[in-house]
Amino acid sequence: MIQQTITQQHEIRAEVSLNLMVRAAWNFAYTALWAHNLFSSQEKERAQNAIRQYLLQCTDRERAYYCFCERVLLAREYVRQGNHRYIPLPSHWLDRNNPNGFAGTEAWLDQMLDRRSSLPLYRWEWKALAEAVLEMARDDSDKTFWYWKIYFLERGEGLLWELFLEIVANMQYGRA
């Protein structure tokens, strides 16, 4: 009986943790890629389900979350290079069978991680941004907020700080 209760508590904690990661990952992606768009509740639900499936297929969900966020930033960078580049609807971009969407960013991430193996601090602040967002989702205290503000600003990462603020605002007050 006690073992069953402990197992149930563990399953509940795991589900809460997964839901929190999905919420953080969705707000991260929404803010980085589609911040100026409003989507239907069905579109948001499909996108969040795709994120959930991505995280569920990984044994290390937290690492998968960080990789997800870095892949989002790679896509953001790609689109910002111009030349009629765009990101389709979230559910289409997150469709694992769409080679021009999230699935297509896997090779980009591999290249970035390859470079990081030689240059350990290469785009390290991107991973820090993902960590900051997840930490704020877990603990939205003033202390956490100020820690990350100081972290980004001391490193001259004002643009990442601004993105962090937008993501946190969407998590706290938005309907993303």
Coordinates of C-alpha atoms in Angstrom, one line a residue:
M1 CA 0.0 0.0 0.0
I2 CA 2.7 2.5 0.9
Q3 CA 4.8 1.5 -2.1
Q4 CA 1.7 2.1 -4.3
T5 CA 1.2 5.5 -2.8
I6 CA 4.9 6.4 -3.3
T7 CA 4.7 5.3 -7.0
Q8 CA 1.5 7.4 -7.5
Q9 CA 3.2 10.4 -6.0
H10 CA 6.2 9.9 -8.2
E11 CA 3.9 9.7 -11.3
I12 CA 2.1 12.8 -10.3
R13 CA 5.3 14.7 -9.8
A14 CA 6.6 13.5 -13.2
E15 CA 3.4 14.6 -14.9
V16 CA 3.5 18.0 -13.2
S17 CA 7.1 18.4 -14.3
L18 CA 6.3 17.4 -17.9
N19 CA 3.4 19.9 -18.0
L20 CA 5.6 22.6 -16.7
M21 CA 8.3 21.9 -19.3
V22 CA 5.7 21.8 -22.1
R23 CA 4.3 25.2 -20.9
A24 CA 7.8 26.7 -20.8
A25 CA 8.8 25.2 -24.2
W26 CA 5.6 26.4 -25.8
N27 CA 6.0 30.0 -24.4
F28 CA 9.7 30.0 -25.5
A29 CA 8.8 28.9 -29.0
Y30 CA 5.7 31.1 -29.3
T31 CA 7.6 34.2 -28.1
A32 CA 10.7 33.5 -30.2
L33 CA 8.9 32.6 -33.5
W34 CA 5.3 33.8 -33.4
A35 CA 5.0 36.6 -30.8
H36 CA 3.1 38.9 -33.1
N37 CA 0.4 36.3 -33.9
L38 CA -2.7 35.2 -32.2
F39 CA -3.7 31.5 -32.5
S40 CA -6.8 29.6 -31.8
S41 CA -7.0 27.4 -28.8
Q42 CA -7.0 24.3 -31.1
E43 CA -3.8 25.5 -32.8
K44 CA -2.1 26.1 -29.5
E45 CA -3.2 22.7 -28.2
R46 CA -1.9 20.9 -31.3
A47 CA 1.4 22.7 -30.9
Q48 CA 1.7 21.8 -27.2
N49 CA 0.8 18.2 -27.9
A50 CA 3.6 18.0 -30.4
I51 CA 6.0 19.4 -27.8
R52 CA 4.7 16.9 -25.3
Q53 CA 5.3 14.0 -27.7
Y54 CA 8.8 15.3 -28.4
L55 CA 9.7 15.4 -24.7
L56 CA 8.0 12.1 -24.0
Q57 CA 10.2 10.3 -26.6
C58 CA 13.4 11.4 -24.7
T59 CA 14.8 9.7 -21.7
D60 CA 16.4 12.9 -20.4
R61 CA 13.5 15.4 -20.7
E62 CA 15.3 18.3 -19.3
R63 CA 18.1 17.9 -21.8
A64 CA 15.5 17.5 -24.6
Y65 CA 13.9 20.7 -23.4
Y66 CA 17.2 22.6 -23.7
C67 CA 17.8 21.2 -27.2
F68 CA 14.2 22.1 -28.2
C69 CA 14.8 25.7 -27.1
E70 CA 18.2 25.9 -28.9
R71 CA 16.6 24.6 -32.1
V72 CA 13.9 27.3 -31.8
L73 CA 16.6 29.9 -31.6
L74 CA 18.4 28.4 -34.6
A75 CA 15.1 28.7 -36.6
R76 CA 14.6 32.3 -35.3
E77 CA 18.1 33.1 -36.5
Y78 CA 17.4 31.5 -39.9
V79 CA 14.2 33.5 -40.4
R80 CA 15.8 36.7 -39.4
Q81 CA 18.3 36.4 -42.2
G82 CA 15.5 37.4 -44.6
N83 CA 15.0 36.4 -48.2
H84 CA 11.3 35.5 -47.8
R85 CA 11.9 33.1 -45.0
Y86 CA 9.1 32.4 -42.6
I87 CA 7.8 30.0 -40.0
P88 CA 4.4 28.3 -40.7
L89 CA 1.7 27.7 -38.1
P90 CA 3.1 26.1 -34.9
S91 CA 1.4 22.8 -35.5
H92 CA 2.9 22.6 -39.0
W93 CA 6.3 23.7 -37.9
L94 CA 6.3 21.2 -35.0
D95 CA 5.0 18.3 -37.1
R96 CA 7.7 15.7 -36.8
N97 CA 7.1 14.7 -40.5
N98 CA 7.8 18.2 -41.8
P99 CA 11.5 18.3 -42.9
N100 CA 11.2 22.1 -43.3
G101 CA 10.1 22.6 -39.7
F102 CA 11.3 21.6 -36.3
A103 CA 12.5 18.3 -37.7
G104 CA 14.8 20.1 -40.0
T105 CA 16.6 21.9 -37.2
E106 CA 18.1 18.7 -35.9
A107 CA 21.1 18.9 -38.3
W108 CA 21.6 22.5 -37.3
L109 CA 21.7 21.6 -33.7
D110 CA 24.2 18.8 -34.4
Q111 CA 26.4 21.3 -36.2
M112 CA 26.1 23.8 -33.3
L113 CA 26.9 21.1 -30.7
D114 CA 29.8 19.9 -32.8
R115 CA 31.2 23.4 -32.8
R116 CA 30.6 23.7 -29.1
S117 CA 32.7 20.5 -28.5
S118 CA 35.7 22.6 -29.8
L119 CA 34.5 25.9 -28.4
P120 CA 32.7 25.1 -25.1
L121 CA 31.2 28.5 -24.7
Y122 CA 29.9 28.8 -28.3
R123 CA 26.3 30.1 -28.0
W124 CA 26.3 29.0 -24.4
E125 CA 23.9 31.9 -23.6
W126 CA 21.2 30.2 -25.7
K127 CA 21.2 27.3 -23.3
A128 CA 21.3 29.7 -20.4
L129 CA 18.1 31.4 -21.8
A130 CA 16.4 28.0 -21.9
E131 CA 17.5 27.3 -18.4
A132 CA 16.3 30.8 -17.2
V133 CA 12.8 30.3 -18.7
L134 CA 12.5 26.8 -17.1
E135 CA 13.7 28.1 -13.8
M136 CA 11.1 31.0 -13.9
A137 CA 8.4 28.5 -14.7
R138 CA 9.4 26.5 -11.6
D139 CA 10.0 29.4 -9.4
D140 CA 8.8 32.9 -10.5
S141 CA 10.2 34.6 -7.4
D142 CA 11.9 38.0 -7.4
K143 CA 15.2 36.3 -6.5
T144 CA 15.1 34.1 -9.6
F145 CA 14.1 37.0 -11.8
W146 CA 17.0 39.2 -10.6
Y147 CA 19.5 36.4 -10.8
W148 CA 18.8 36.1 -14.5
K149 CA 18.7 39.8 -15.1
I150 CA 22.1 40.2 -13.6
Y151 CA 23.3 37.1 -15.5
F152 CA 22.4 38.3 -18.9
L153 CA 23.2 42.0 -18.5
E154 CA 26.7 41.3 -17.0
R155 CA 27.5 39.3 -20.1
G156 CA 26.3 42.0 -22.4
E157 CA 23.4 39.8 -23.6
G158 CA 20.7 42.6 -23.7
L159 CA 18.8 41.0 -26.6
L160 CA 18.5 37.7 -24.9
W161 CA 17.4 39.5 -21.7
E162 CA 14.7 41.2 -23.7
L163 CA 13.6 37.9 -25.2
F164 CA 13.6 36.4 -21.6
L165 CA 11.3 39.3 -20.5
E166 CA 8.9 38.7 -23.3
I167 CA 8.8 34.9 -22.6
V168 CA 8.2 35.5 -18.9
A169 CA 5.5 38.0 -19.7
N170 CA 3.7 35.5 -21.9
M171 CA 4.1 32.8 -19.3
Q172 CA 2.7 35.1 -16.5
Y173 CA 0.1 37.2 -18.3
G174 CA -0.3 36.1 -21.9
R175 CA -2.6 33.8 -23.4
A176 CA 0.1 32.1 -25.5

